[in-house]
Structures are given as C-alpha cells and as structure tokens.
PDB file of C-alpha atoms in Angstrom:
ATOM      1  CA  UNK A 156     130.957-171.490 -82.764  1.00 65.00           C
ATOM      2  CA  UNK A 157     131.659-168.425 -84.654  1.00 74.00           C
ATOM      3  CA  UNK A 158     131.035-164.937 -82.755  1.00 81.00           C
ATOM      4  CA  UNK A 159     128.292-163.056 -83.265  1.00 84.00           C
ATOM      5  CA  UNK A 160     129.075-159.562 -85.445  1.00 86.00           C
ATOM      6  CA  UNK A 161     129.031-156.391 -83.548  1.00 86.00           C
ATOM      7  CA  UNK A 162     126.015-155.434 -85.732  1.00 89.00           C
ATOM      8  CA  UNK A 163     123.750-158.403 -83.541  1.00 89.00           C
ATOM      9  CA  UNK A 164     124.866-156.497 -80.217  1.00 90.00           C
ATOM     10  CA  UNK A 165     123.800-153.003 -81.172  1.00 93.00           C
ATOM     11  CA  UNK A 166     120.225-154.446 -82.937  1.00 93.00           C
ATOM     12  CA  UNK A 167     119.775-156.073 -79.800  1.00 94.00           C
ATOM     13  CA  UNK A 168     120.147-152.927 -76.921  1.00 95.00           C
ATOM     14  CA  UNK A 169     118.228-151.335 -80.088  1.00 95.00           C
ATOM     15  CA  UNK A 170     115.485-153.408 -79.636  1.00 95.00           C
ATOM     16  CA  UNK A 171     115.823-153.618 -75.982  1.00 95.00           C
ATOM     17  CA  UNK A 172     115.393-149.882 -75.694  1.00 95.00           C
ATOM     18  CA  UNK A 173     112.537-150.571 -78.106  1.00 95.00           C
ATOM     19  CA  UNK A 174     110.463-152.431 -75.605  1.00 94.00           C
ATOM     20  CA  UNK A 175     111.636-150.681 -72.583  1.00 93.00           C
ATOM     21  CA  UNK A 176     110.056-147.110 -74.355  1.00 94.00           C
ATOM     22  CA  UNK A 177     106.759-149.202 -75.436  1.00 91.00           C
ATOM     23  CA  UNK A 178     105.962-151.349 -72.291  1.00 91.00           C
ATOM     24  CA  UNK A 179     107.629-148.925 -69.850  1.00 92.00           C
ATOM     25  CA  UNK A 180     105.018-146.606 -68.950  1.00 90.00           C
ATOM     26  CA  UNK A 181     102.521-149.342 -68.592  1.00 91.00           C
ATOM     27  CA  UNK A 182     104.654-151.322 -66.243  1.00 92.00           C
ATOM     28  CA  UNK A 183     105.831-148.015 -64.340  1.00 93.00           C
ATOM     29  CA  UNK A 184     102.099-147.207 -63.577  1.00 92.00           C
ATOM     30  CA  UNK A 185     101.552-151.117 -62.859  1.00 92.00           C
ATOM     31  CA  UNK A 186     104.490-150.269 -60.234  1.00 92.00           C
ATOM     32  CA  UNK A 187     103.004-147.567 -59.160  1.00 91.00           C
ATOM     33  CA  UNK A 188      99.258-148.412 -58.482  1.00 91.00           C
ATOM     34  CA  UNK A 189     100.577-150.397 -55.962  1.00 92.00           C
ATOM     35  CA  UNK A 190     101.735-147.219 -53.430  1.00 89.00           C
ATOM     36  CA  UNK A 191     101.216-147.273 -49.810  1.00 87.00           C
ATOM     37  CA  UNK A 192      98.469-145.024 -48.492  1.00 85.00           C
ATOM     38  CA  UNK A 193     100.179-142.253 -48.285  1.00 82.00           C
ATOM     39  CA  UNK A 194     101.519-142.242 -51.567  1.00 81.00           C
ATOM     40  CA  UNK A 195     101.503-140.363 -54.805  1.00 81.00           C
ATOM     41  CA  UNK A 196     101.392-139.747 -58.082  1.00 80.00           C
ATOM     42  CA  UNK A 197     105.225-140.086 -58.355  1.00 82.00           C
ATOM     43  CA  UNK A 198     108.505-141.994 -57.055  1.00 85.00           C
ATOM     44  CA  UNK A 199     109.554-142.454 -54.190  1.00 84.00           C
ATOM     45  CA  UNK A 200     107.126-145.142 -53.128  1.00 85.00           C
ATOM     46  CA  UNK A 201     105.860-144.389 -49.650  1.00 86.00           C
ATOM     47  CA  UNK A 202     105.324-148.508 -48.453  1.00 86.00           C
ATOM     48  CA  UNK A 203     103.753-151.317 -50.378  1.00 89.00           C
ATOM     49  CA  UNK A 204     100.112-151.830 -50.160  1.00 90.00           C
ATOM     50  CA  UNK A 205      96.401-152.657 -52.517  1.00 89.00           C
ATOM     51  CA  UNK A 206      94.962-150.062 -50.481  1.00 89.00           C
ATOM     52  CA  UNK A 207      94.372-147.847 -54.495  1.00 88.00           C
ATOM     53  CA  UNK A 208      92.560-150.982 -55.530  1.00 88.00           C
ATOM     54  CA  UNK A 209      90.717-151.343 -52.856  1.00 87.00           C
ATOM     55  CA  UNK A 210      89.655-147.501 -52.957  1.00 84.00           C
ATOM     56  CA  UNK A 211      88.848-148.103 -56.769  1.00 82.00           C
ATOM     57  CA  UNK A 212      85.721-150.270 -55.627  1.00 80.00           C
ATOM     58  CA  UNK A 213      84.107-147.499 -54.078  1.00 75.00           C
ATOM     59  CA  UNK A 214      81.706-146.276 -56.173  1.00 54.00           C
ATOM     60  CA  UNK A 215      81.802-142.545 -54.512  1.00 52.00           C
ATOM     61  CA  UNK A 216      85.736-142.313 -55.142  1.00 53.00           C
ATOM     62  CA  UNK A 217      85.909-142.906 -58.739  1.00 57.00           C
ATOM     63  CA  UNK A 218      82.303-141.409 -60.173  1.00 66.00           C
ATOM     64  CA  UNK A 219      80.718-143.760 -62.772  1.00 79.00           C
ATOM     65  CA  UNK A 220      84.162-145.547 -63.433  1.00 83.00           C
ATOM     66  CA  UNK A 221      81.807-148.768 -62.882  1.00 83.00           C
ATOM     67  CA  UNK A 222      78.868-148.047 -65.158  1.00 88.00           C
ATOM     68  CA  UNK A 223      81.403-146.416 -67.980  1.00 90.00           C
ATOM     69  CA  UNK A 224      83.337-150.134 -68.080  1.00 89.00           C
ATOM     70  CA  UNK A 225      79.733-151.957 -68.356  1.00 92.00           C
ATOM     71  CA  UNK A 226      79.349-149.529 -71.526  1.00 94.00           C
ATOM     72  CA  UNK A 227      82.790-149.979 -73.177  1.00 94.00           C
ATOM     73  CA  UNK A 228      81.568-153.879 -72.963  1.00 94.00           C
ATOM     74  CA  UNK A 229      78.313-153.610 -74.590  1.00 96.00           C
ATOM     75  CA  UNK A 230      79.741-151.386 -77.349  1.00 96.00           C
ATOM     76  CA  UNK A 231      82.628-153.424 -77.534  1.00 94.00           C
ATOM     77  CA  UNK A 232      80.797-156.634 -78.203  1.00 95.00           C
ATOM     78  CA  UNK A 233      78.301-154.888 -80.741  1.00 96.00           C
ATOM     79  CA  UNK A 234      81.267-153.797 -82.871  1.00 96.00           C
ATOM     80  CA  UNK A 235      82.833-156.960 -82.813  1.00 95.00           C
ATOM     81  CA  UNK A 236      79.206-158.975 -84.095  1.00 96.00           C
ATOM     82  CA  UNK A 237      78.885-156.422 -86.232  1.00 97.00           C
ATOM     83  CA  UNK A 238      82.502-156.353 -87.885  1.00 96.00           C
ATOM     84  CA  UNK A 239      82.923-160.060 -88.014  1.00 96.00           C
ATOM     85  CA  UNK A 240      79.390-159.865 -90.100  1.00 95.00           C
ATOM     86  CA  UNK A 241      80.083-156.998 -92.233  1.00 95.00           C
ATOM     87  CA  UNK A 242      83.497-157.972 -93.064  1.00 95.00           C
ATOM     88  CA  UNK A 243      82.946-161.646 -93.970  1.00 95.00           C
ATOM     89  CA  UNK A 244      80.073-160.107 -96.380  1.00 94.00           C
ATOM     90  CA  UNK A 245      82.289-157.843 -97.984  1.00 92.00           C
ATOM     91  CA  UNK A 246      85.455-160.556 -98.221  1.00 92.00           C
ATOM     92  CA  UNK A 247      82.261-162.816 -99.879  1.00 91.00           C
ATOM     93  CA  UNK A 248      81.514-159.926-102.163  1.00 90.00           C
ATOM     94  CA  UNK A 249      84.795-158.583-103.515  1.00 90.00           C
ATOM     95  CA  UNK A 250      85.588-162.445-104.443  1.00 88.00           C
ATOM     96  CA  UNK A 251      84.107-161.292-108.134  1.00 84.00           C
ATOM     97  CA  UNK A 252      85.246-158.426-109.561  1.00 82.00           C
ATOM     98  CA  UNK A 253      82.178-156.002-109.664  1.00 83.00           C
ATOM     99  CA  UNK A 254      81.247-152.235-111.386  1.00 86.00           C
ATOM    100  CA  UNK A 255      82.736-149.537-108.847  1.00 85.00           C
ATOM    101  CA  UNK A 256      84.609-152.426-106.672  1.00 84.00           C
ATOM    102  CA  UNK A 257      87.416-150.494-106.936  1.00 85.00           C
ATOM    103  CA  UNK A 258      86.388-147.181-105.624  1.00 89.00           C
ATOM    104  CA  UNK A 259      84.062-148.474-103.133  1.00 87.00           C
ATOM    105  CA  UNK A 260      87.674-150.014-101.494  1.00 87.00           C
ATOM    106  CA  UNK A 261      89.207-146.874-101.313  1.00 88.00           C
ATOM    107  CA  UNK A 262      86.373-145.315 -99.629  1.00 88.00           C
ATOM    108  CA  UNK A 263      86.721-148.105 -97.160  1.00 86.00           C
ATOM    109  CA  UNK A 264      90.375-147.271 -96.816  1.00 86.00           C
ATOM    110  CA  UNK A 265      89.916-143.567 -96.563  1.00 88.00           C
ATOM    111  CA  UNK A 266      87.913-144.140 -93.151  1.00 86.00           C
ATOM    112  CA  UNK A 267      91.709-145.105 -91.865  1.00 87.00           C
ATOM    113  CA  UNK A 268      93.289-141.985 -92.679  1.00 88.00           C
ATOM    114  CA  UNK A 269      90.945-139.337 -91.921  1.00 90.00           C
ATOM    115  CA  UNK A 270      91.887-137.738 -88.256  1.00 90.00           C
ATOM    116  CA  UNK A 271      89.323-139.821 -85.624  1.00 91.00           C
ATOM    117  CA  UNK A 272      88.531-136.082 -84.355  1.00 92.00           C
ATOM    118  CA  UNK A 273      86.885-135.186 -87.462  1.00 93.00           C
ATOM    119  CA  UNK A 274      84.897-138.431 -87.775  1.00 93.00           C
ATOM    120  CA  UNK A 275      83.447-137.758 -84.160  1.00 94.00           C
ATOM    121  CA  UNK A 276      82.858-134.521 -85.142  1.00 94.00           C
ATOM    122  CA  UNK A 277      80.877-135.359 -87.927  1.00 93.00           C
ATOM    123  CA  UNK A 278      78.829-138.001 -86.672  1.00 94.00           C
ATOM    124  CA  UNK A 279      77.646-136.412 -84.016  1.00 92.00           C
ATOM    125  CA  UNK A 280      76.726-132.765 -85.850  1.00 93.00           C
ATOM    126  CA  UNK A 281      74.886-135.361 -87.963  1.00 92.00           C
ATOM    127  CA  UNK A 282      72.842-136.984 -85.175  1.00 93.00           C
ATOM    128  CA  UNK A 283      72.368-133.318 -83.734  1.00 91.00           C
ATOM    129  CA  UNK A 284      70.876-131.648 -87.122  1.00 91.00           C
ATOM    130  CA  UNK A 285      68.494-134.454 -87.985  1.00 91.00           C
ATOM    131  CA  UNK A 286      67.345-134.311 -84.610  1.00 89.00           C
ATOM    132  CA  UNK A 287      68.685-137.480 -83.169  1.00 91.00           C
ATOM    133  CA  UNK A 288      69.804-138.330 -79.880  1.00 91.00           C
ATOM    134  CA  UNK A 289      73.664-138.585 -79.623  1.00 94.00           C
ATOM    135  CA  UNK A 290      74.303-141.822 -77.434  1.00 94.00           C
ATOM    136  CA  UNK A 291      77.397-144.111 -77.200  1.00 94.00           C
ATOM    137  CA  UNK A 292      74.858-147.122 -78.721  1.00 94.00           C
ATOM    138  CA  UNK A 293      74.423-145.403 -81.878  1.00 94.00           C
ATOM    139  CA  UNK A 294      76.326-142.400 -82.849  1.00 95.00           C
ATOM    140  CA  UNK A 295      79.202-143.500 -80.857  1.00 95.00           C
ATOM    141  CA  UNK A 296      78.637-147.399 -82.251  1.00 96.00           C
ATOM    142  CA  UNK A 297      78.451-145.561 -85.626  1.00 94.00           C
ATOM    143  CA  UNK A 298      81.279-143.923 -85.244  1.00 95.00           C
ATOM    144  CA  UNK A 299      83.344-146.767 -84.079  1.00 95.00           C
ATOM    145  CA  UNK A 300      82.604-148.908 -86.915  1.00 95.00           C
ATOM    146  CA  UNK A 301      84.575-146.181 -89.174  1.00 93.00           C
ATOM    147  CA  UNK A 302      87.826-147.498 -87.488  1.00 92.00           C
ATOM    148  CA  UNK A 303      87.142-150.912 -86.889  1.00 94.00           C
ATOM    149  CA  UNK A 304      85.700-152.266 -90.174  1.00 94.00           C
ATOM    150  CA  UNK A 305      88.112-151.415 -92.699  1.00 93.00           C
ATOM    151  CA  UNK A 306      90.338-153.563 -90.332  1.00 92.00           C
ATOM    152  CA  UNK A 307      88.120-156.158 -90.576  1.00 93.00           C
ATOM    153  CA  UNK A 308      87.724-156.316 -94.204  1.00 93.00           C
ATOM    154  CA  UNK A 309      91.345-155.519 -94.912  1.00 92.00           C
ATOM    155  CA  UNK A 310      91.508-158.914 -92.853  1.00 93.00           C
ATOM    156  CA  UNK A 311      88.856-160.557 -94.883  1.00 93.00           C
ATOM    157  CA  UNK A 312      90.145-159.761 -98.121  1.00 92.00           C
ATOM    158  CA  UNK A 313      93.977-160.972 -97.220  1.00 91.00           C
ATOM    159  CA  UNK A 314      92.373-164.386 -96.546  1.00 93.00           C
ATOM    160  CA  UNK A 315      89.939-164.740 -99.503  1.00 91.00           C
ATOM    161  CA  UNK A 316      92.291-163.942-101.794  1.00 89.00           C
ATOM    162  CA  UNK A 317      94.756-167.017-100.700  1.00 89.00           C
ATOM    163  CA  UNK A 318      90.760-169.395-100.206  1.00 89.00           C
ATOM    164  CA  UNK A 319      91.356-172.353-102.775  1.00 87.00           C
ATOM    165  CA  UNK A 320      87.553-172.495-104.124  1.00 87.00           C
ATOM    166  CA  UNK A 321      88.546-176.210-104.448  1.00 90.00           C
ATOM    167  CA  UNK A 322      86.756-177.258-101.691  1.00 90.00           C
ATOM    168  CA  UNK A 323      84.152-175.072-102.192  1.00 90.00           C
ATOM    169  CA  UNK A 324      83.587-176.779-105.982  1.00 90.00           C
ATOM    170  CA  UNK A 325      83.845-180.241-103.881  1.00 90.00           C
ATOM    171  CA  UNK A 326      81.129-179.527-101.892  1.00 90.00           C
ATOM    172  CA  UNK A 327      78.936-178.643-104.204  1.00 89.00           C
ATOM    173  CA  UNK A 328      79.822-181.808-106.312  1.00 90.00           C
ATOM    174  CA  UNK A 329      78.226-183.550-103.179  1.00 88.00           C
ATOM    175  CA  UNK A 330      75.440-181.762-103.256  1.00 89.00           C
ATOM    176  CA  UNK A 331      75.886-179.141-101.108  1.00 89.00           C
ATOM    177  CA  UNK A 332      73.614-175.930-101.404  1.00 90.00           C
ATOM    178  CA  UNK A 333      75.236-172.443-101.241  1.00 89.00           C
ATOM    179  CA  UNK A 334      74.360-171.923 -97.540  1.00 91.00           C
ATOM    180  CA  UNK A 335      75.595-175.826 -96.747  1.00 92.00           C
ATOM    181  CA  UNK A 336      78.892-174.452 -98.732  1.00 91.00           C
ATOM    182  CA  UNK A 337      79.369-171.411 -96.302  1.00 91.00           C
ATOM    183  CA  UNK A 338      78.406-172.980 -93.160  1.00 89.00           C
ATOM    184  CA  UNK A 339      80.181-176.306 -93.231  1.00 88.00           C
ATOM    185  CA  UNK A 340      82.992-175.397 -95.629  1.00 89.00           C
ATOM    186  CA  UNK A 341      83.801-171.635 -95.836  1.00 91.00           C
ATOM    187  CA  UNK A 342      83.022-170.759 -92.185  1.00 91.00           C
ATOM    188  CA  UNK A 343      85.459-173.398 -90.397  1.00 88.00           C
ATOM    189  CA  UNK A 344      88.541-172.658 -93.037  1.00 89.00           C
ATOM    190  CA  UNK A 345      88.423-168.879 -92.205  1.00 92.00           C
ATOM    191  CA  UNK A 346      87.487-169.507 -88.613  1.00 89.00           C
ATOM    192  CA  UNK A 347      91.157-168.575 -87.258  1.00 87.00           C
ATOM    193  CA  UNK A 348      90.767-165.222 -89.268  1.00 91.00           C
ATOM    194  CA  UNK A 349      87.252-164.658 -87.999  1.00 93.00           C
ATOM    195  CA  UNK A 350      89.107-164.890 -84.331  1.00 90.00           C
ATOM    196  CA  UNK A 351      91.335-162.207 -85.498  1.00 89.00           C
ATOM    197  CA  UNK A 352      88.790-159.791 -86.800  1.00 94.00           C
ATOM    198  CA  UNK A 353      86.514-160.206 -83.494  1.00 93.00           C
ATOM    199  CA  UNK A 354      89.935-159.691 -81.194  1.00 91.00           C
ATOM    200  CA  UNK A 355      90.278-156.130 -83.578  1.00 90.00           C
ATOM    201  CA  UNK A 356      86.792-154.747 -83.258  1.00 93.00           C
ATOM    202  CA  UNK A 357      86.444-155.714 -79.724  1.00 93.00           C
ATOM    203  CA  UNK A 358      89.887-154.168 -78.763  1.00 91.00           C
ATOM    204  CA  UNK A 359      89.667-150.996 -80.516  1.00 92.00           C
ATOM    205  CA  UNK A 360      86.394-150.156 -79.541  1.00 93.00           C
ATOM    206  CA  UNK A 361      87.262-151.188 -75.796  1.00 91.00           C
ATOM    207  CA  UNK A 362      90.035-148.520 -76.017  1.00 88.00           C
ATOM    208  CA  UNK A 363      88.871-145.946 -78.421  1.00 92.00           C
ATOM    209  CA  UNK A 364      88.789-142.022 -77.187  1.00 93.00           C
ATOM    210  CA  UNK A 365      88.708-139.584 -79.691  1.00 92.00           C
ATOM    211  CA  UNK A 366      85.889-141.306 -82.170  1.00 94.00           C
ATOM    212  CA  UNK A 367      84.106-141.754 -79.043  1.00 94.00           C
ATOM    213  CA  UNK A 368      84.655-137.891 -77.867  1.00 92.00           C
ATOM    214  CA  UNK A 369      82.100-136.502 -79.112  1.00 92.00           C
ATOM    215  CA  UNK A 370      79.327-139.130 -79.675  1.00 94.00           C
ATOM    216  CA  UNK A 371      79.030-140.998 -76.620  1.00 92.00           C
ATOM    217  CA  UNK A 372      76.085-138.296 -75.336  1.00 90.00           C
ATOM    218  CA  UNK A 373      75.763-138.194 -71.645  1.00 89.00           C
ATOM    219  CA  UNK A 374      77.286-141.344 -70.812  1.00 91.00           C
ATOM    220  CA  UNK A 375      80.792-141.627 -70.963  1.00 91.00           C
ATOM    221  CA  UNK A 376      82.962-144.961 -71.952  1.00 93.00           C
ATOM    222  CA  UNK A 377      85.849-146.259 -69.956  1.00 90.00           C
ATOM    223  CA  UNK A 378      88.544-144.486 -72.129  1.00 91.00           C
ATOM    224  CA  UNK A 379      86.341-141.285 -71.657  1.00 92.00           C
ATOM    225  CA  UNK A 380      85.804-141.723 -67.838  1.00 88.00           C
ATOM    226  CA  UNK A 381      89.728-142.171 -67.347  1.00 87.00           C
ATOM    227  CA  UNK A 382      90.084-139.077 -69.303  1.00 88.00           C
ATOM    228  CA  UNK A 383      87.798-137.058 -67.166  1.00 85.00           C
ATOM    229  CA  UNK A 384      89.588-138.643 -63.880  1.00 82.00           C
ATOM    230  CA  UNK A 385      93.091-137.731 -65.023  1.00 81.00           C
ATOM    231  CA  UNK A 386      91.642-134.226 -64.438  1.00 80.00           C
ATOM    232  CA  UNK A 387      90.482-134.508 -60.763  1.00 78.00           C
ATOM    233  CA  UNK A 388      91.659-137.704 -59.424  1.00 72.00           C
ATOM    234  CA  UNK A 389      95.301-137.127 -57.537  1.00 76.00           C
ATOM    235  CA  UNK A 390      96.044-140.309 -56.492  1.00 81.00           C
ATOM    236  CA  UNK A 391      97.258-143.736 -57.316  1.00 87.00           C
ATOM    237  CA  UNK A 392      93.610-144.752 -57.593  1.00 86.00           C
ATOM    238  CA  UNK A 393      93.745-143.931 -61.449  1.00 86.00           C
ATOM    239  CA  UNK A 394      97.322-146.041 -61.599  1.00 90.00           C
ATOM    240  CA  UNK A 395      94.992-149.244 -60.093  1.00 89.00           C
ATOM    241  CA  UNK A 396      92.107-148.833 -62.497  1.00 87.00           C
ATOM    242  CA  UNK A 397      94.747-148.095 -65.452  1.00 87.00           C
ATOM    243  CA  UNK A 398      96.463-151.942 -63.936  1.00 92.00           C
ATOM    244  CA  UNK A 399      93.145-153.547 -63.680  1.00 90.00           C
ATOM    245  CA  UNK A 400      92.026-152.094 -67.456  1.00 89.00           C
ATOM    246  CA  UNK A 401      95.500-153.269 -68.538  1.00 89.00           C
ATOM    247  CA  UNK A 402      95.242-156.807 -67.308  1.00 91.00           C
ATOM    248  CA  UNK A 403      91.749-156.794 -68.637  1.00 90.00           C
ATOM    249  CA  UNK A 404      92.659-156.403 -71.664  1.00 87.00           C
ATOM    250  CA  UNK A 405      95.749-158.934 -71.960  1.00 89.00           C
ATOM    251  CA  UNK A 406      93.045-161.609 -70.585  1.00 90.00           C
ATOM    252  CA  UNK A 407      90.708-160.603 -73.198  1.00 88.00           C
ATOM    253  CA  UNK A 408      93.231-161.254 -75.727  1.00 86.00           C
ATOM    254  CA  UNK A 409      94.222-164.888 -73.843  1.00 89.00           C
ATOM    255  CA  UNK A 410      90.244-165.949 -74.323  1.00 88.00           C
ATOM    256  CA  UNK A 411      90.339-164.661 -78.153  1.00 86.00           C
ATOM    257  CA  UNK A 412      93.881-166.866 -78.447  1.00 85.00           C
ATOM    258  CA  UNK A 413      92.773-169.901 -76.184  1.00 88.00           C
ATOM    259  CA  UNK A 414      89.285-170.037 -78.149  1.00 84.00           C
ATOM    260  CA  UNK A 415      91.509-170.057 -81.815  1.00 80.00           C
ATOM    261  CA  UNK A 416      94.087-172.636 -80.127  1.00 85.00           C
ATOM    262  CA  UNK A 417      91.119-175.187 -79.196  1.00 84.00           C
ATOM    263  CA  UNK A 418      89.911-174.231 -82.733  1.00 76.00           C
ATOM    264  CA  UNK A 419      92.951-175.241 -84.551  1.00 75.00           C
ATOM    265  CA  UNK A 420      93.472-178.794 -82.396  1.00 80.00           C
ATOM    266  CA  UNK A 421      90.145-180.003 -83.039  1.00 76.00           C
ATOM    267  CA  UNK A 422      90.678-179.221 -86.758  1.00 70.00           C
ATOM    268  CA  UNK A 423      93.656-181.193 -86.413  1.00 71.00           C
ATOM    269  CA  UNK A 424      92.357-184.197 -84.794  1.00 73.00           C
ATOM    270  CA  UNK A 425      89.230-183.931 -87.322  1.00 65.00           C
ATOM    271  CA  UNK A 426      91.687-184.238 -89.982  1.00 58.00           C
ATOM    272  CA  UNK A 427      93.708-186.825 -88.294  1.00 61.00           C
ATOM    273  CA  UNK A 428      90.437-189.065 -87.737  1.00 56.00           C
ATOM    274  CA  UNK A 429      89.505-188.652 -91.509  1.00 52.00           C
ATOM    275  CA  UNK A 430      93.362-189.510 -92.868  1.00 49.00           C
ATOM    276  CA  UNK A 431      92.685-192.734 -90.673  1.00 56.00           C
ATOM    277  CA  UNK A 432      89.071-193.574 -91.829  1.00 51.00           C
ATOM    278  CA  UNK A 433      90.426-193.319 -95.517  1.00 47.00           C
ATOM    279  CA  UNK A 434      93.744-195.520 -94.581  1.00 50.00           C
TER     280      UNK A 434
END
C-alpha cells in the first residue's frame, strides 16, 4: 500500500478544524445546558444535572418561550405548503420558454441577495401605511416567502430541466388527461425533490430572525423569543432551550429523510413488481 502524500494529512486537520469551528459552538452549549444548579453561563461546570431543562418548562421562567415555538410551527408549516405549491407551479411554467421568462427569474433571484433587514423593513412599512395589521401570519409569512421560494424554485427548475417528457408523452398515449399526467406521472418522479423543497421552507422559516424582525407584530417567533432572552436570561436555561431547539430540528430533518427513504423503496419494489409482471 502506497503512503498517503503529505497533502491528504494537512486537508484532513483542515477539514477537521473545519467542523470543529462549525459544530463547536452548538455542541459547547449542548455541554453546557447541562450545568449543575449552581452553574453558569461559562466553564468550569459546577456538577452535572437537567435541573436548566427542567426550569425551561416553567412557563414563568422563560416568558412566552412556549407559545413563540407553537408560532414558529404554524408559520413554518404554511411556508412549506405554500413553497412546495408555488414552486412546482413555477418549475411547470418555466418548462416553455415564455415573453419576460427571463426577467421574471432574476427578480426571483434578486429576493436572495437583498439584505433580509431591508425586506422586513419593507414589508412591514407596507402593512403599516395601507393600514394593515403587522402579524407573524401575514406580514411575517409574507416576508418569509421572499427567502424561502426562490429556494424552492431554484430546486424546481434543477429537476425539470433533467424531467424526460417521455413518460409524460406515454401517458398521454394511454389516455391520460393533463391532470392524470401530473398526478400519477409527474408528481411521484419529482417526489424526492418535493421532500427537499418542504425540508427548505420548513427549516428556514423555523429559524429565520431578521425577515421576521420586524413583521411578526406583537407576537414573537422562537428565533425572536431567544433573541429577547439572550438579553435577560443569565443562566443555562437559554443553553437547554438552544439543546432542545437544536435536537428539534435534527429530528425534523430525520422525518423529512425517513419519509423520502420509504418513498424511494416503495418506488423500487413498484418497479421491481412491474419488471416481474412483464418477465
């Protein structure tokens, strides 16, 4: 076996020092939320204990930490209905070439790369001067769709443009009609990228601060609420909710991955019973 070049050692403690900068803060707080009761914000751990997590279920210690994560759901799951939707329309659309197709993509695209500051901003002086009421379900769902749909249709356009209309033409040899075509053809081909986009919008609304700054009204979302708590909470009670939030997330991610796993195995035996009816 021949040894490895010097360059594989130093690309490796490169990328080591890679992951250690990217997942270390989240594990050091993960470390952390677990302090004794008299503990701090900092090391040196005084004891082992769940007493934070414990503390984080009381309502009284945390505010509305409880009533801000049942909002960051809700407007997590309406931006991810209304992504999937919108950006499966659009990939549908931009299939034919159409007047203005071009300039209507980069004014999808722009949404990306103007600061999320100055979209809040402007969506909520726009439900102020026409004398609508700024709330987190519909300036701040407004607002949130800036970031999350040109993901979405970025997605949607990567996978139409590799769809072979072959088996759309097949179908309708058979006598399928155009909704037939989307539903039983279309639909299940592109399901693993529908999984994707639905995993995006959900995510970055979940975690999404500054669009959400200043059009979530009176009612703040969880990535708002641990803002305001980083300001007057002290103790390893915000380390616990930022574990809990954390491991949330990763098992949000594990449903989204199991559901496109099951998917893709009973696409596989489907094909695999059809390759055996034809033998």
């Amino acid at each position: 076996m021949e040894p490895r070049p010097k360059s594989f050692y130093v690309l490796t403690a490169f990328f080591a020092l890679f992951m250690l900068f990217l997942y270390g803060p989240t594990i050091t707080i993960g470390i952390l939320s677990f302090q004794g009761e008299g503990g701090g914000l900092t090391f040196p751990m005084q004891g082992v204990s769940t007493y934070w997590f414990r503390d984080l279920f009381q309502q009284q210690a945390v505010g509305d930490i409880w009533g801000s994560f049942g909002r960051s759901i809700v407007l997590g799951l309406m931006v991810m209905v209304t992504t999937v939707t919108v950006s499966v329309m659009g990939g549908l659309a931009f299939r034919t070439k159409f007047k203005g197709s071009g300039i209507l993509f980069y004014l999808i695209i722009t949404a990306l790369v103007i600061p999320s500051i100055l979209i809040s901003l402007g969506v909520g002086l726009l439900f102020s001067q026409t004398g609508l009421t700024v709330h987190w379900a519909t300036s701040g769902f407004g607002a949130q769709l800036t970031w999350t749909l040109p993901f979405g249709l970025l997605i949607m356009f990567a996978v139409f443009n590799r769809f072979d209309k072959s088996f759309e033409e097949a179908a309708r040899d058979l006598g399928a009609s155009p909704w037939q075509t989307l539903r039983h053809v279309v639909l299940p081909i592109i399901a693993p990228a529908l999984i994707g986009v639905a995993l995006f919008g959900f995510t970055l609304s979940y975690d999404e601060f500054a669009r959400t700054l200043l059009t979530a009204g009176s009612y703040n979302t969880l990535p708002l609420e641990i803002y305001g708590m980083t300001t007057n909470v002290t103790s390893p009670v915000l380390y616990a909710l930022g574990t809990l939030t954390t491991l949330f997330s990763l098992a949000i991610i594990g449903v989204f991955l199991t559901i496109a796993l099951i998917g893709n195995r009973r696409r596989a035996r489907a094909g695999s019973d059809a390759g055996k009816g034809v033998l």
